[in-house]
Amino acid sequence: MKIATFNINGIKARAAALPDWLDSAQPDVVLLQEIKSVDEAFPRELFEERGYQVETHGQKSFNGVAILSKLPLEDVTRGLPGDDSDEQARWIEATVVGKQAIRLCGLYLPNGNPAPGPKYDYKLGWMERLRARAQQLLDGEEIALMAGDYNIIPQAEDAKRPDAWREDALFRLESREAFRRIVNLGFTDAFRARVGGPGHYSFWDYQAGAWNRDDGIRIDHLLLTPQCADLLRDVGIDKEIRGFDKPSDHVPVWAEIDI
DNA sequence: ATGGCTATTCAAAATAGA
């Protein structure tokens, strides 16, 4: 089963590029972030006509996550537990049954800039809630993954120019420590389990010719529980579509799971 | 880069992104 994460930066703006990528990459499941749409306005027919079931957790203008799946989605839940006052649409979960069941968590972790400040506090608080949910998945010994736009550059090798990001909410020490607290519970970064070294990015800014200079960062990740990591067969970053017409500033990252 | 681009929104400039 090919499972991808893709921050599309607006479903309306990606009404051509996203179906084009689906048709060529043929993922079984896609976890989408930044749909920037309410549920009622999401163009589900674009995906249903390609054989995908669509589940959204949308919000007006900003944020918003969704799941597309060729197999039925079961037990769908919306919103990251731990703060009933949080109105931002950044988390969705569902179960898909292949040979075995796998729990899929799609997430759009807060950017957090400027740091320090209230937005950064929100990011760190959100990550603490994420850690709690992650621990539950481990405690249940589930075949599960948490994938999405983490807005975290894990290591210097994950940025073309790490020094430019030192004080940024995506790379400052506190952010990376919070990310490691989650990974170190026992998760596997799917991409890094298979590919080492610098030069692998999932985001290039629209500004300043970042794409042409390959000035990117790796911030979209799939974290696997041990039971899921046992089934990991392949990974990839579909970098080339960043150079196509009307691209998102992110590209898809995927994992092939033997399930 | 204290923002060079893109997307969104009660439709013009503001907000957000990373």
XYZ file of N, CA and C in Angstrom, chain A residues 112-255:
432
model
N 4.496 28.208 13.816
C 5.116 28.684 15.050
C 5.867 29.988 14.972
N 6.046 30.542 13.772
C 6.714 31.841 13.672
C 5.724 32.974 13.926
N 6.178 34.095 14.489
C 7.555 34.305 14.952
C 7.829 33.661 16.303
N 9.068 33.241 16.478
C 9.496 32.615 17.727
C 10.592 33.463 18.377
N 10.489 33.715 19.690
C 9.388 33.278 20.560
C 8.155 34.155 20.383
N 7.043 33.712 20.981
C 5.790 34.450 20.896
C 4.612 33.500 21.036
N 3.395 34.032 21.009
C 2.199 33.195 21.222
C 2.038 32.101 20.167
N 2.407 32.383 18.920
C 2.287 31.342 17.900
C 3.270 30.199 18.155
N 4.430 30.559 18.686
C 5.410 29.519 19.013
C 4.946 28.695 20.213
N 4.343 29.386 21.183
C 3.792 28.664 22.336
C 2.718 27.681 21.884
N 1.901 28.112 20.921
C 0.851 27.222 20.389
C 1.480 26.002 19.719
N 2.548 26.227 18.968
C 3.241 25.103 18.328
C 3.735 24.092 19.359
N 4.427 24.577 20.370
C 4.986 23.659 21.369
C 3.883 22.955 22.148
N 2.805 23.668 22.448
C 1.671 23.041 23.133
C 1.033 21.958 22.269
N 0.916 22.246 20.984
C 0.332 21.274 20.039
C 1.210 20.024 19.984
N 2.516 20.218 20.003
C 3.441 19.082 19.948
C 3.368 18.237 21.216
N 3.076 18.877 22.335
C 2.898 18.106 23.571
C 1.648 17.229 23.470
N 0.585 17.769 22.887
C -0.628 16.962 22.673
C -0.354 15.853 21.660
N 0.446 16.154 20.651
C 0.808 15.135 19.655
C 1.571 13.992 20.315
N 2.458 14.360 21.232
C 3.238 13.334 21.931
C 2.326 12.395 22.716
N 1.299 12.967 23.335
C 0.366 12.143 24.109
C -0.373 11.159 23.197
N -0.822 11.623 22.050
C -1.519 10.730 21.112
C -0.556 9.677 20.565
N 0.669 10.096 20.299
C 1.677 9.168 19.790
C 1.933 8.048 20.799
N 1.997 8.398 22.075
C 2.229 7.383 23.120
C 1.092 6.375 23.159
N -0.138 6.861 22.942
C -1.285 5.942 22.909
C -1.143 4.925 21.782
N -0.696 5.401 20.610
C -0.529 4.486 19.473
C 0.509 3.415 19.801
N 1.568 3.820 20.495
C 2.602 2.844 20.874
C 2.071 1.875 21.926
N 1.358 2.423 22.901
C 0.829 1.575 23.965
C -0.101 0.497 23.408
N -0.821 0.860 22.318
C -1.738 -0.101 21.718
C -1.043 -1.086 20.790
N 0.278 -0.919 20.621
C 1.064 -1.760 19.716
C 0.402 -1.840 18.345
N -0.069 -0.682 17.878
C -0.813 -0.632 16.633
C 0.113 -0.506 15.429
N -0.330 -1.069 14.314
C 0.252 -0.731 13.027
C -0.324 0.636 12.690
N 0.514 1.666 12.791
C 0.005 3.025 12.637
C 1.102 3.944 12.126
N 0.687 5.039 11.517
C 1.642 6.080 11.153
C 1.010 7.450 11.351
N 1.880 8.414 11.595
C 1.475 9.819 11.719
C 2.251 10.567 10.643
N 1.529 11.097 9.666
C 2.214 11.707 8.526
C 1.617 13.063 8.216
N 2.493 13.957 7.765
C 2.003 15.268 7.390
C 3.111 16.298 7.337
N 2.666 17.552 7.344
C 3.589 18.683 7.377
C 3.896 18.978 8.833
N 5.074 18.513 9.295
C 5.455 18.693 10.695
C 6.016 20.086 10.960
N 6.350 20.822 9.929
C 6.977 22.129 10.107
C 8.190 22.047 11.033
N 8.922 20.936 10.896
C 10.154 20.720 11.659
C 11.248 20.256 10.703
N 12.388 20.932 10.744
C 13.605 20.494 10.061
C 14.376 19.674 11.089
N 14.395 18.347 10.965
C 14.948 17.524 12.061
C 16.436 17.755 12.310
N 17.221 17.877 11.233
C 18.669 18.004 11.387
C 19.206 18.982 10.348
N 20.456 19.433 10.562
C 21.063 20.395 9.637
C 21.092 19.861 8.210
N 21.266 18.560 8.057
C 21.348 17.987 6.702
C 20.011 18.061 5.969
N 18.953 18.405 6.696
C 17.632 18.510 6.085
C 17.334 19.915 5.563
N 18.346 20.765 5.507
C 18.192 22.109 4.929
C 19.411 22.417 4.064
N 19.165 23.100 2.958
C 20.290 23.512 2.099
C 21.180 24.511 2.820
N 20.509 25.447 3.564
C 21.256 26.480 4.278
C 20.822 26.491 5.745
N 21.270 25.513 6.522
C 20.796 25.414 7.913
C 21.027 26.684 8.725
N 22.114 27.394 8.467
C 22.388 28.598 9.255
C 21.314 29.655 9.087
N 20.629 29.673 7.945
C 19.560 30.648 7.714
C 18.322 30.337 8.546
N 18.261 29.126 9.129
C 17.057 28.685 9.852
C 17.273 28.583 11.358
N 18.458 28.944 11.854
C 18.808 28.699 13.259
C 17.785 29.241 14.244
N 17.275 30.436 13.986
C 16.351 31.075 14.933
C 14.900 30.911 14.519
N 14.666 30.167 13.452
C 13.316 29.980 12.933
C 12.585 28.892 13.733
N 11.262 29.055 13.833
C 10.456 28.091 14.592
C 10.559 26.679 14.026
N 10.977 26.534 12.783
C 11.074 25.206 12.166
C 12.350 24.463 12.553
N 13.338 25.233 13.076
C 14.655 24.618 13.282
C 15.262 24.940 14.632
N 14.690 25.893 15.374
C 15.356 26.239 16.629
C 15.375 25.025 17.571
N 16.327 25.016 18.470
C 16.595 23.844 19.301
C 15.358 23.304 19.990
N 14.567 24.214 20.547
C 13.378 23.777 21.287
C 12.443 22.976 20.394
N 12.322 23.393 19.119
C 11.447 22.694 18.183
C 11.979 21.299 17.887
N 13.272 21.228 17.621
C 13.862 19.928 17.285
C 13.840 18.988 18.483
N 14.023 19.543 19.674
C 13.951 18.696 20.871
C 12.541 18.144 21.051
N 11.544 18.980 20.810
C 10.155 18.526 20.949
C 9.852 17.422 19.935
N 10.391 17.573 18.724
C 10.202 16.547 17.690
C 10.881 15.240 18.110
N 12.094 15.362 18.622
C 12.816 14.148 19.036
C 12.145 13.458 20.222
N 11.519 14.249 21.094
C 10.801 13.613 22.200
C 9.719 12.682 21.675
N 9.136 13.027 20.557
C 8.112 12.165 19.960
C 8.770 10.986 19.246
N 9.717 11.269 18.361
C 10.378 10.197 17.606
C 11.005 9.184 18.559
N 11.644 9.704 19.609
C 12.386 8.828 20.518
C 11.495 7.941 21.387
N 10.201 8.157 21.347
C 9.288 7.223 22.015
C 9.363 5.855 21.341
N 9.777 5.868 20.064
C 9.900 4.595 19.357
C 9.452 4.631 17.909
N 9.351 5.835 17.350
C 8.898 5.968 15.966
C 10.076 5.934 14.986
N 9.760 5.555 13.765
C 10.734 5.539 12.678
C 10.353 6.585 11.650
N 11.301 7.498 11.348
C 11.144 8.431 10.234
C 11.328 7.606 8.958
N 10.228 7.361 8.250
C 10.249 6.410 7.137
C 11.324 6.772 6.117
N 11.414 8.046 5.778
C 12.374 8.437 4.744
C 13.806 8.167 5.202
N 14.121 8.565 6.440
C 15.490 8.393 6.930
C 15.840 6.939 7.226
N 14.830 6.079 7.323
C 15.119 4.657 7.497
C 15.710 4.057 6.233
N 15.497 4.730 5.105
C 15.929 4.158 3.827
C 16.944 5.019 3.079
N 16.962 6.331 3.335
C 17.815 7.250 2.561
C 18.603 8.145 3.521
N 19.927 8.151 3.392
C 20.755 9.000 4.230
C 21.322 10.177 3.464
N 21.903 11.122 4.217
C 22.665 12.193 3.604
C 21.852 13.429 3.286
N 22.572 14.502 2.900
C 21.914 15.788 2.626
C 21.280 15.820 1.236
N 20.540 16.901 0.981
C 20.029 17.143 -0.363
C 18.652 16.572 -0.639
N 17.940 16.168 0.415
C 16.590 15.620 0.229
C 15.581 16.550 0.902
N 14.795 17.236 0.088
C 13.891 18.259 0.607
C 12.454 17.995 0.166
N 11.509 18.600 0.921
C 10.088 18.454 0.570
C 9.405 19.806 0.401
N 10.129 20.890 0.638
C 9.580 22.247 0.517
C 10.635 23.181 -0.069
N 10.182 23.996 -1.016
C 11.006 25.089 -1.553
C 10.136 26.327 -1.588
N 10.592 27.420 -0.994
C 9.834 28.660 -0.967
C 9.535 29.141 -2.394
N 8.381 29.809 -2.525
C 8.072 30.410 -3.822
C 9.019 31.572 -4.142
N 9.625 32.151 -3.106
C 10.391 33.389 -3.271
C 11.856 33.126 -3.643
N 12.419 34.157 -4.240
C 13.877 34.256 -4.387
C 14.491 33.096 -5.167
N 13.713 32.493 -6.047
C 14.264 31.432 -6.871
C 14.719 30.219 -6.084
N 14.044 29.945 -4.958
C 14.481 28.848 -4.090
C 14.505 27.513 -4.838
N 13.491 27.264 -5.648
C 13.446 25.992 -6.389
C 14.614 25.887 -7.370
N 14.858 26.956 -8.108
C 15.926 26.917 -9.111
C 17.302 26.743 -8.470
N 17.431 27.206 -7.226
C 18.717 27.059 -6.540
C 18.749 25.805 -5.656
N 17.653 25.025 -5.697
C 17.495 23.846 -4.830
C 17.695 24.222 -3.358
N 17.177 25.393 -3.000
C 17.293 25.891 -1.629
C 16.062 25.425 -0.847
N 16.100 24.132 -0.439
C 14.914 23.528 0.169
C 15.116 23.102 1.609
N 14.036 22.574 2.196
C 14.064 21.990 3.537
C 13.177 20.743 3.544
N 13.530 19.802 4.421
C 12.716 18.578 4.561
C 11.879 18.694 5.831
N 10.586 18.941 5.652
C 9.704 19.189 6.805
C 8.436 18.328 6.779
N 8.256 17.542 5.713
C 7.093 16.650 5.614
C 7.563 15.233 5.914
N 6.968 14.615 6.929
C 7.496 13.348 7.433
C 6.400 12.307 7.648
N 6.817 11.041 7.569
C 5.954 9.930 7.966
C 6.636 9.227 9.129
N 6.008 9.266 10.297
C 6.539 8.579 11.471
C 5.747 7.293 11.678
N 6.487 6.171 11.771
C 5.866 4.853 11.834
C 6.019 4.237 13.220
N 4.985 3.593 13.715
C 5.139 2.788 14.929
C 6.027 1.583 14.596
N 6.600 0.934 15.623
C 7.469 -0.224 15.336
C 6.766 -1.286 14.498
N 5.501 -1.527 14.802
C 4.759 -2.561 14.066
C 4.578 -2.161 12.604
N 4.511 -0.862 12.346
C 4.398 -0.370 10.978
C 5.768 -0.355 10.294
N 6.790 0.034 11.038
C 8.142 0.077 10.459
C 8.590 -1.308 9.985
N 8.134 -2.358 10.662
C 8.455 -3.725 10.230
C 7.977 -3.982 8.800
N 6.961 -3.245 8.365
C 6.325 -3.487 7.066
C 6.781 -2.496 5.993
N 7.744 -1.614 6.350
C 8.188 -0.594 5.395
C 8.982 -1.227 4.256
N 8.598 -0.930 3.032
C 9.252 -1.533 1.864
C 9.992 -0.517 1.002
N 9.489 0.721 0.929
C 10.142 1.702 0.062
C 9.664 3.103 0.460
N 10.432 4.121 0.066
C 10.053 5.512 0.321
C 10.425 6.358 -0.892
N 9.880 7.553 -0.931
C 10.276 8.455 -1.997
C 9.753 9.860 -1.768
N 10.368 10.806 -2.468
C 9.900 12.182 -2.498
C 9.679 12.528 -3.964
N 8.468 12.898 -4.324
C 8.162 13.192 -5.726
C 8.535 14.636 -6.057
N 9.844 14.863 -6.055
C 10.407 16.202 -6.174
C 10.046 16.900 -7.481
N 9.987 16.132 -8.566
C 9.890 16.742 -9.893
C 8.642 17.616 -10.052
N 7.562 17.312 -9.320
C 6.333 18.075 -9.564
C 6.432 19.512 -9.045
N 7.485 19.801 -8.241
C 7.688 21.193 -7.811
C 7.991 22.085 -9.015
N 8.489 21.487 -10.097
C 8.817 22.254 -11.291
C 7.704 22.303 -12.327
N 6.548 21.678 -12.016
C 5.440 21.678 -12.969
C 4.604 22.956 -12.843
N 3.541 23.062 -13.645
C 2.684 24.251 -13.630
C 1.923 24.384 -12.313
N 1.803 25.611 -11.826
C 1.011 25.916 -10.635
C 1.263 24.926 -9.493
N 2.530 24.791 -9.071
C 2.828 23.808 -8.032
C 2.504 24.326 -6.634
N 2.283 23.399 -5.713
C 2.354 23.735 -4.289
C 3.810 24.056 -3.962
N 4.057 24.699 -2.819
C 5.455 24.890 -2.406
C 6.019 23.631 -1.724
N 5.141 22.664 -1.402
C 5.572 21.350 -0.910
C 5.419 20.317 -2.026
N 6.107 19.175 -1.866
C 5.896 18.044 -2.773
C 5.502 16.810 -1.946
N 4.947 15.790 -2.604
C 4.538 14.579 -1.869
C 5.747 13.764 -1.380
N 5.571 13.222 -0.174
C 6.508 12.244 0.378
C 5.698 10.967 0.609
N 6.236 9.811 0.228
C 5.424 8.591 0.317
C 6.224 7.428 0.881
N 5.472 6.448 1.364
C 6.052 5.196 1.850
C 5.211 4.045 1.323
